[in-house]
């Protein structure tokens, strides 16, 4: 549906949402802040900030170890956050949710704790050119250590994964398949449910990088059919230093610990140590409990707004912005040209202007975008570019901010005399 303003309808009261984010009232170089770097990290609403502040101000104490009120109260909130995350992704059991610092640590946890014991010389890892370095380099390095092979599935010219190549790679044999659910570089949505089913039929274990998906749409691990799923808290309104790995209980129970030390043990003697139960077997030392509690508050916020409504709002923004960016003279947009195949990420290049210069000019206009390879160097090589400029939307962005983006493109072109 299109409103009388010519803009797609959105189900969100964006003005009310923006009021929850203190930073959005700031100015940059004397101009209103337009924050369009959400694929890198999101801003934080007042309920998340307050939840974390309350821990420090009211009951800060180490978790699990104390039998006094402050410790028990903090522990309850920490484990409550785990329950919230489990419900968010429809995990069968909360004990399958392992708290980590971010998706990067989550992938490395699986690479070491599962990969080292389950991959052998000659085994094949199938991944894609869309992967963030965090879901590529750990497998590349693991393959070198154990003598495995990495097969990389290509994209077509519009940034969609080549399903024909994927099926051929599976037919050659695969021990592990590592897939991104939504690309941080192009915004491409991959058909992970179908691809996971194909991988499982081929006998592979499946890990899904959902760092760019969990903040923006409803993710259901049961429905996806994967074995592991990772995501970061800081991209979904939570604090840096928070994130989670979900894994099937049977797999997690069979895996050795990723880190050793306090809290992950059951018993320690001079000659022998045994490990705690799930999930604590993988959470050595003092956890970032305040960050986890902040993540729990972020989950509360997202569920209150509604992931389906957030997805619809971002689709409305993309439906408004994408065709207009495609029409701009001297601008190349990378990735799918249809809304069905992408989320609210638009990567582009302005002819004759380096992306870093574009981002600098945008900053003078109060607009925050990302410029660079976006931890996607194999993808940039595939596109034949060193870098792109990336604008990425979230629940608090507006159509007016899209207009500011278009105006900033024209400003950059005028500054460099390319139009």
XYZ file of C-alpha atoms in Angstrom:
419
model
C 0.000 0.000 0.000
C 1.172 3.531 -0.828
C 0.135 6.543 1.243
C -1.006 9.922 -0.084
C 2.599 11.114 0.224
C 3.647 8.536 -2.374
C 5.571 6.576 0.240
C 4.876 2.942 1.146
C 2.804 2.432 4.285
C 4.646 1.426 7.433
C 3.124 -0.371 10.454
C 5.354 1.402 12.971
C 4.915 4.633 14.908
C 8.477 5.636 14.119
C 8.275 8.954 15.987
C 7.402 7.112 19.208
C 10.203 4.594 18.642
C 12.748 7.327 17.969
C 11.852 8.957 21.272
C 13.253 5.858 23.000
C 16.729 6.415 21.521
C 18.569 9.308 23.197
C 21.331 9.476 20.588
C 18.911 10.134 17.733
C 18.289 13.658 19.030
C 21.960 14.518 18.524
C 23.332 16.642 15.721
C 26.431 16.049 13.593
C 28.289 19.077 12.234
C 25.245 21.132 13.147
C 22.834 18.920 11.220
C 20.329 16.314 12.441
C 21.839 12.880 12.863
C 20.838 10.441 10.115
C 22.134 7.070 11.249
C 22.281 4.607 8.335
C 25.049 2.274 9.528
C 22.850 -0.280 11.258
C 24.477 -3.255 9.560
C 27.644 -2.341 11.479
C 25.954 -1.693 14.813
C 22.609 -0.417 16.058
C 21.757 2.368 18.454
C 20.460 1.527 21.930
C 17.028 2.374 23.369
C 16.527 3.749 26.848
C 15.180 0.431 28.263
C 18.456 -1.299 27.375
C 20.564 1.507 28.794
C 18.470 1.549 31.976
C 18.551 -2.233 32.434
C 22.326 -2.208 32.346
C 22.620 0.833 34.594
C 20.362 -0.774 37.199
C 22.737 -3.711 37.558
C 25.658 -1.424 38.349
C 23.609 0.871 40.564
C 21.476 -1.648 42.461
C 22.865 -5.204 42.622
C 26.168 -5.682 40.816
C 27.737 -9.011 41.829
C 29.324 -11.980 40.111
C 26.850 -14.575 38.883
C 26.394 -18.244 39.826
C 28.973 -18.225 42.615
C 27.319 -16.150 45.315
C 24.634 -17.186 47.789
C 23.795 -13.618 48.775
C 20.947 -11.490 47.431
C 22.884 -9.356 44.933
C 24.495 -12.370 43.288
C 21.261 -14.317 43.158
C 19.390 -11.346 41.697
C 22.012 -10.770 38.998
C 22.160 -14.492 38.228
C 18.384 -14.618 37.804
C 18.474 -11.748 35.307
C 21.389 -13.329 33.443
C 19.671 -16.684 33.093
C 16.402 -14.901 32.362
C 18.115 -13.236 29.410
C 19.063 -16.697 28.131
C 15.407 -17.734 28.291
C 14.435 -14.611 26.347
C 16.965 -15.319 23.613
C 15.771 -18.921 23.387
C 12.173 -17.775 22.904
C 13.232 -15.186 20.334
C 14.749 -17.807 18.011
C 12.333 -20.593 19.050
C 15.083 -22.763 20.493
C 13.792 -26.077 21.886
C 15.675 -25.529 25.176
C 17.320 -22.536 26.818
C 20.360 -24.683 27.668
C 21.122 -24.778 23.930
C 21.861 -21.029 24.001
C 25.502 -20.215 24.734
C 26.381 -16.594 25.518
C 29.402 -15.255 23.625
C 30.771 -11.797 22.912
C 29.549 -11.702 19.318
C 28.831 -13.846 16.252
C 32.556 -13.959 15.476
C 33.307 -15.690 18.750
C 30.333 -17.952 18.143
C 31.664 -19.195 14.814
C 35.110 -19.715 16.330
C 33.577 -21.663 19.205
C 32.009 -24.084 16.736
C 35.148 -24.227 14.591
C 37.309 -25.250 17.542
C 34.922 -27.207 19.744
C 33.136 -29.066 16.930
C 35.367 -28.639 13.897
C 38.667 -29.789 15.373
C 37.141 -33.144 16.368
C 34.840 -33.730 13.415
C 36.732 -32.585 10.328
C 39.553 -34.646 8.873
C 41.919 -34.558 5.931
C 39.961 -34.690 2.696
C 36.671 -33.492 4.217
C 34.905 -30.651 2.440
C 33.528 -27.394 3.877
C 30.994 -25.657 1.648
C 30.503 -21.939 2.181
C 29.716 -18.892 0.017
C 31.269 -15.746 -1.372
C 28.645 -13.743 0.549
C 30.090 -14.653 3.947
C 31.406 -12.089 6.386
C 35.057 -12.768 7.210
C 33.864 -14.078 10.574
C 32.064 -16.945 8.835
C 34.847 -17.526 6.321
C 38.292 -17.139 7.902
C 37.647 -19.595 10.795
C 36.752 -22.329 8.275
C 39.626 -21.404 5.982
C 42.095 -21.709 8.853
C 40.481 -24.870 10.232
C 40.771 -26.462 6.787
C 44.488 -25.649 6.745
C 44.997 -27.185 10.177
C 43.212 -30.457 9.453
C 43.779 -30.769 5.700
C 40.163 -30.199 4.671
C 39.001 -28.446 1.495
C 36.889 -25.272 1.283
C 34.449 -24.898 -1.617
C 33.010 -21.416 -2.150
C 29.632 -20.988 -3.834
C 29.476 -18.006 -6.186
C 26.707 -15.475 -6.824
C 25.015 -14.458 -10.039
C 25.350 -10.936 -11.385
C 22.553 -9.686 -9.107
C 24.068 -11.066 -5.932
C 21.973 -14.217 -5.501
C 23.686 -17.471 -4.607
C 24.091 -19.841 -7.520
C 21.940 -22.766 -6.484
C 23.183 -24.912 -9.374
C 26.755 -24.619 -8.118
C 25.651 -25.242 -4.527
C 23.974 -28.489 -5.516
C 27.051 -29.598 -7.445
C 29.270 -28.895 -4.434
C 26.989 -30.907 -2.164
C 27.051 -33.775 -4.643
C 30.839 -33.901 -4.288
C 30.421 -34.408 -0.545
C 30.252 -31.958 2.346
C 30.983 -32.381 6.041
C 30.036 -28.814 6.973
C 27.960 -26.118 5.271
C 28.332 -22.526 6.555
C 25.780 -20.019 5.257
C 24.756 -16.446 5.916
C 21.023 -15.878 6.226
C 21.256 -12.277 5.020
C 24.342 -10.690 3.483
C 25.845 -7.702 5.264
C 27.532 -6.625 2.026
C 24.611 -6.768 -0.412
C 21.501 -7.340 1.691
C 20.824 -10.579 -0.198
C 18.459 -12.973 1.572
C 19.613 -16.551 1.018
C 17.155 -19.483 0.893
C 18.707 -21.049 3.967
C 15.772 -23.297 4.862
C 15.941 -25.048 1.484
C 19.741 -25.064 1.424
C 19.927 -26.487 4.953
C 17.546 -29.290 4.018
C 19.692 -30.108 0.992
C 22.828 -30.061 3.123
C 21.316 -32.330 5.764
C 20.205 -34.754 3.059
C 23.833 -34.805 1.876
C 25.024 -35.636 5.396
C 26.444 -32.227 6.294
C 26.274 -30.266 9.533
C 24.893 -26.748 8.968
C 25.919 -23.476 10.628
C 23.954 -20.289 9.900
C 25.342 -16.793 10.428
C 22.227 -14.832 11.403
C 23.951 -11.662 12.634
C 22.194 -9.569 9.972
C 18.905 -11.458 10.245
C 17.955 -11.809 13.923
C 17.708 -7.998 14.413
C 15.417 -7.513 11.438
C 13.076 -10.467 10.974
C 11.635 -13.448 12.810
C 14.188 -16.285 12.934
C 13.105 -19.790 13.926
C 15.873 -22.363 14.336
C 13.388 -25.229 14.220
C 11.998 -23.995 10.921
C 15.429 -23.321 9.398
C 16.597 -26.849 10.142
C 20.190 -25.854 10.913
C 22.503 -27.333 13.550
C 24.158 -24.123 14.762
C 23.119 -20.474 14.532
C 25.109 -17.427 15.658
C 24.296 -13.740 16.094
C 25.522 -10.565 17.809
C 23.693 -8.439 20.360
C 25.106 -5.086 19.300
C 23.339 -5.250 15.923
C 19.935 -5.824 17.569
C 19.765 -2.888 20.028
C 21.877 -4.697 22.630
C 25.349 -3.810 23.915
C 28.690 -4.722 22.367
C 30.131 -7.799 24.012
C 26.867 -9.722 23.818
C 25.785 -12.449 21.441
C 24.806 -16.086 21.292
C 25.421 -19.453 19.711
C 22.485 -21.775 19.423
C 23.296 -25.436 18.842
C 21.416 -28.688 18.956
C 21.744 -30.135 22.456
C 23.102 -33.475 21.266
C 25.869 -31.755 19.324
C 26.763 -29.385 22.143
C 26.894 -32.222 24.642
C 29.307 -34.154 22.421
C 31.653 -31.179 21.998
C 34.650 -30.397 24.161
C 34.852 -26.974 25.842
C 36.048 -23.972 23.880
C 37.701 -22.283 26.886
C 38.855 -23.666 30.222
C 38.695 -22.084 33.659
C 36.169 -21.088 36.271
C 32.439 -21.831 36.076
C 32.748 -24.301 33.190
C 33.939 -27.122 35.450
C 32.116 -29.733 37.496
C 35.097 -31.007 39.496
C 38.829 -30.331 39.450
C 41.567 -32.430 41.037
C 45.309 -32.405 40.529
C 44.991 -35.141 37.916
C 41.540 -34.694 36.355
C 38.887 -32.140 35.516
C 35.290 -32.718 34.455
C 32.945 -30.255 32.786
C 29.787 -28.480 33.802
C 26.431 -29.099 32.151
C 25.073 -27.112 29.223
C 25.181 -24.226 28.689
C 27.852 -23.405 31.272
C 30.382 -25.856 29.819
C 31.065 -23.228 27.151
C 30.983 -20.110 29.357
C 34.326 -20.054 31.141
C 35.237 -17.383 33.648
C 33.204 -14.360 34.639
C 30.630 -13.830 31.906
C 29.747 -10.412 30.525
C 26.627 -10.619 32.642
C 25.663 -6.958 32.359
C 25.900 -7.187 28.586
C 23.779 -10.348 28.583
C 21.163 -8.608 30.716
C 21.234 -5.707 28.248
C 20.722 -8.193 25.432
C 17.715 -9.570 27.270
C 16.268 -6.055 27.498
C 16.877 -5.606 23.766
C 14.981 -8.827 23.072
C 12.101 -7.504 25.186
C 12.077 -4.301 23.146
C 12.141 -6.074 19.793
C 9.386 -8.475 20.800
C 7.246 -5.613 22.081
C 7.558 -3.776 18.754
C 7.229 -7.037 16.797
C 9.789 -8.537 14.424
C 7.180 -8.909 11.690
C 6.343 -5.216 11.942
C 10.022 -4.262 11.977
C 10.596 -6.328 8.837
C 7.596 -4.683 7.154
C 8.865 -1.205 8.055
C 12.325 -1.901 6.666
C 10.777 -3.319 3.506
C 8.787 -0.111 3.130
C 11.963 1.962 3.469
C 13.763 -0.252 0.960
C 10.820 -0.137 -1.435
C 11.076 3.647 -1.307
C 14.861 3.977 -1.429
C 15.995 1.221 -3.786
C 14.267 2.354 -7.003
C 15.313 5.941 -6.396
C 18.937 4.935 -5.865
C 18.776 2.877 -9.063
C 17.529 5.941 -10.946
C 20.317 8.260 -9.766
C 22.709 9.149 -12.562
C 26.271 7.979 -11.973
C 25.290 5.579 -9.169
C 25.755 1.791 -9.305
C 23.742 -0.283 -6.829
C 24.996 -3.764 -6.014
C 22.867 -6.746 -5.110
C 19.350 -7.889 -6.006
C 17.126 -5.306 -7.671
C 13.916 -6.797 -6.289
C 12.618 -6.509 -2.727
C 11.866 -10.213 -2.406
C 15.557 -11.061 -2.371
C 16.991 -8.424 -0.028
C 16.777 -6.757 3.364
C 17.309 -3.066 4.115
C 20.937 -2.847 3.013
C 21.887 -0.833 -0.065
C 25.512 -0.981 -1.223
C 26.437 1.427 -3.965
C 29.223 3.288 -5.724
C 29.226 6.834 -7.073
C 31.154 7.101 -10.315
C 34.449 8.913 -9.932
C 34.342 9.147 -6.111
C 36.053 6.760 -3.705
C 33.632 5.312 -1.099
C 35.730 6.775 1.739
C 35.324 10.245 0.219
C 31.602 9.612 -0.175
C 31.294 8.720 3.504
C 33.283 11.805 4.509
C 30.998 14.113 2.540
C 27.937 12.333 3.905
C 29.273 12.863 7.431
C 29.356 16.627 6.816
C 25.661 16.324 5.987
C 25.029 14.512 9.285
C 24.653 11.108 7.612
C 26.428 8.023 8.959
C 27.098 5.300 6.371
C 29.764 2.642 6.068
C 32.473 2.712 3.408
C 34.939 -0.092 2.770
C 34.935 -3.813 2.085
C 32.520 -4.539 4.973
C 34.582 -7.588 6.025
C 33.607 -9.050 2.637
C 36.851 -9.000 0.644
C 36.076 -12.162 -1.375
C 32.735 -10.588 -2.288
C 34.356 -7.286 -3.257
C 36.770 -9.191 -5.496
C 33.815 -10.963 -7.089
C 32.146 -7.594 -7.751
C 35.367 -6.199 -9.181
C 35.593 -3.335 -6.676
C 37.810 -2.538 -3.705
C 34.986 -1.085 -1.633
C 31.417 0.198 -1.659
C 29.366 2.693 0.298
C 26.641 1.017 2.339
C 23.431 2.444 3.779
C 21.485 0.152 6.088
C 18.089 0.706 7.713
C 16.483 -0.213 11.019
C 13.244 0.295 12.891
C 13.947 3.934 13.790
C 14.811 5.155 10.274
C 12.426 7.335 8.279
C 11.520 8.178 4.700
C 12.867 11.684 5.315
C 16.241 10.127 6.113
C 16.092 8.287 2.785
C 15.535 11.665 1.113
C 18.576 12.998 2.959
C 20.574 10.074 1.559
C 19.564 10.915 -2.012
C 20.416 14.583 -1.466
C 23.819 13.654 -0.055
C 24.590 11.646 -3.202
C 23.912 14.746 -5.291
C 26.021 16.851 -2.937
C 28.973 14.466 -3.304
C 28.649 14.570 -7.077
C 28.641 18.362 -7.043
C 31.689 18.520 -4.769
C 33.652 16.232 -7.113
C 32.144 17.703 -10.278
C 30.997 14.331 -11.583
C 27.584 15.582 -12.771
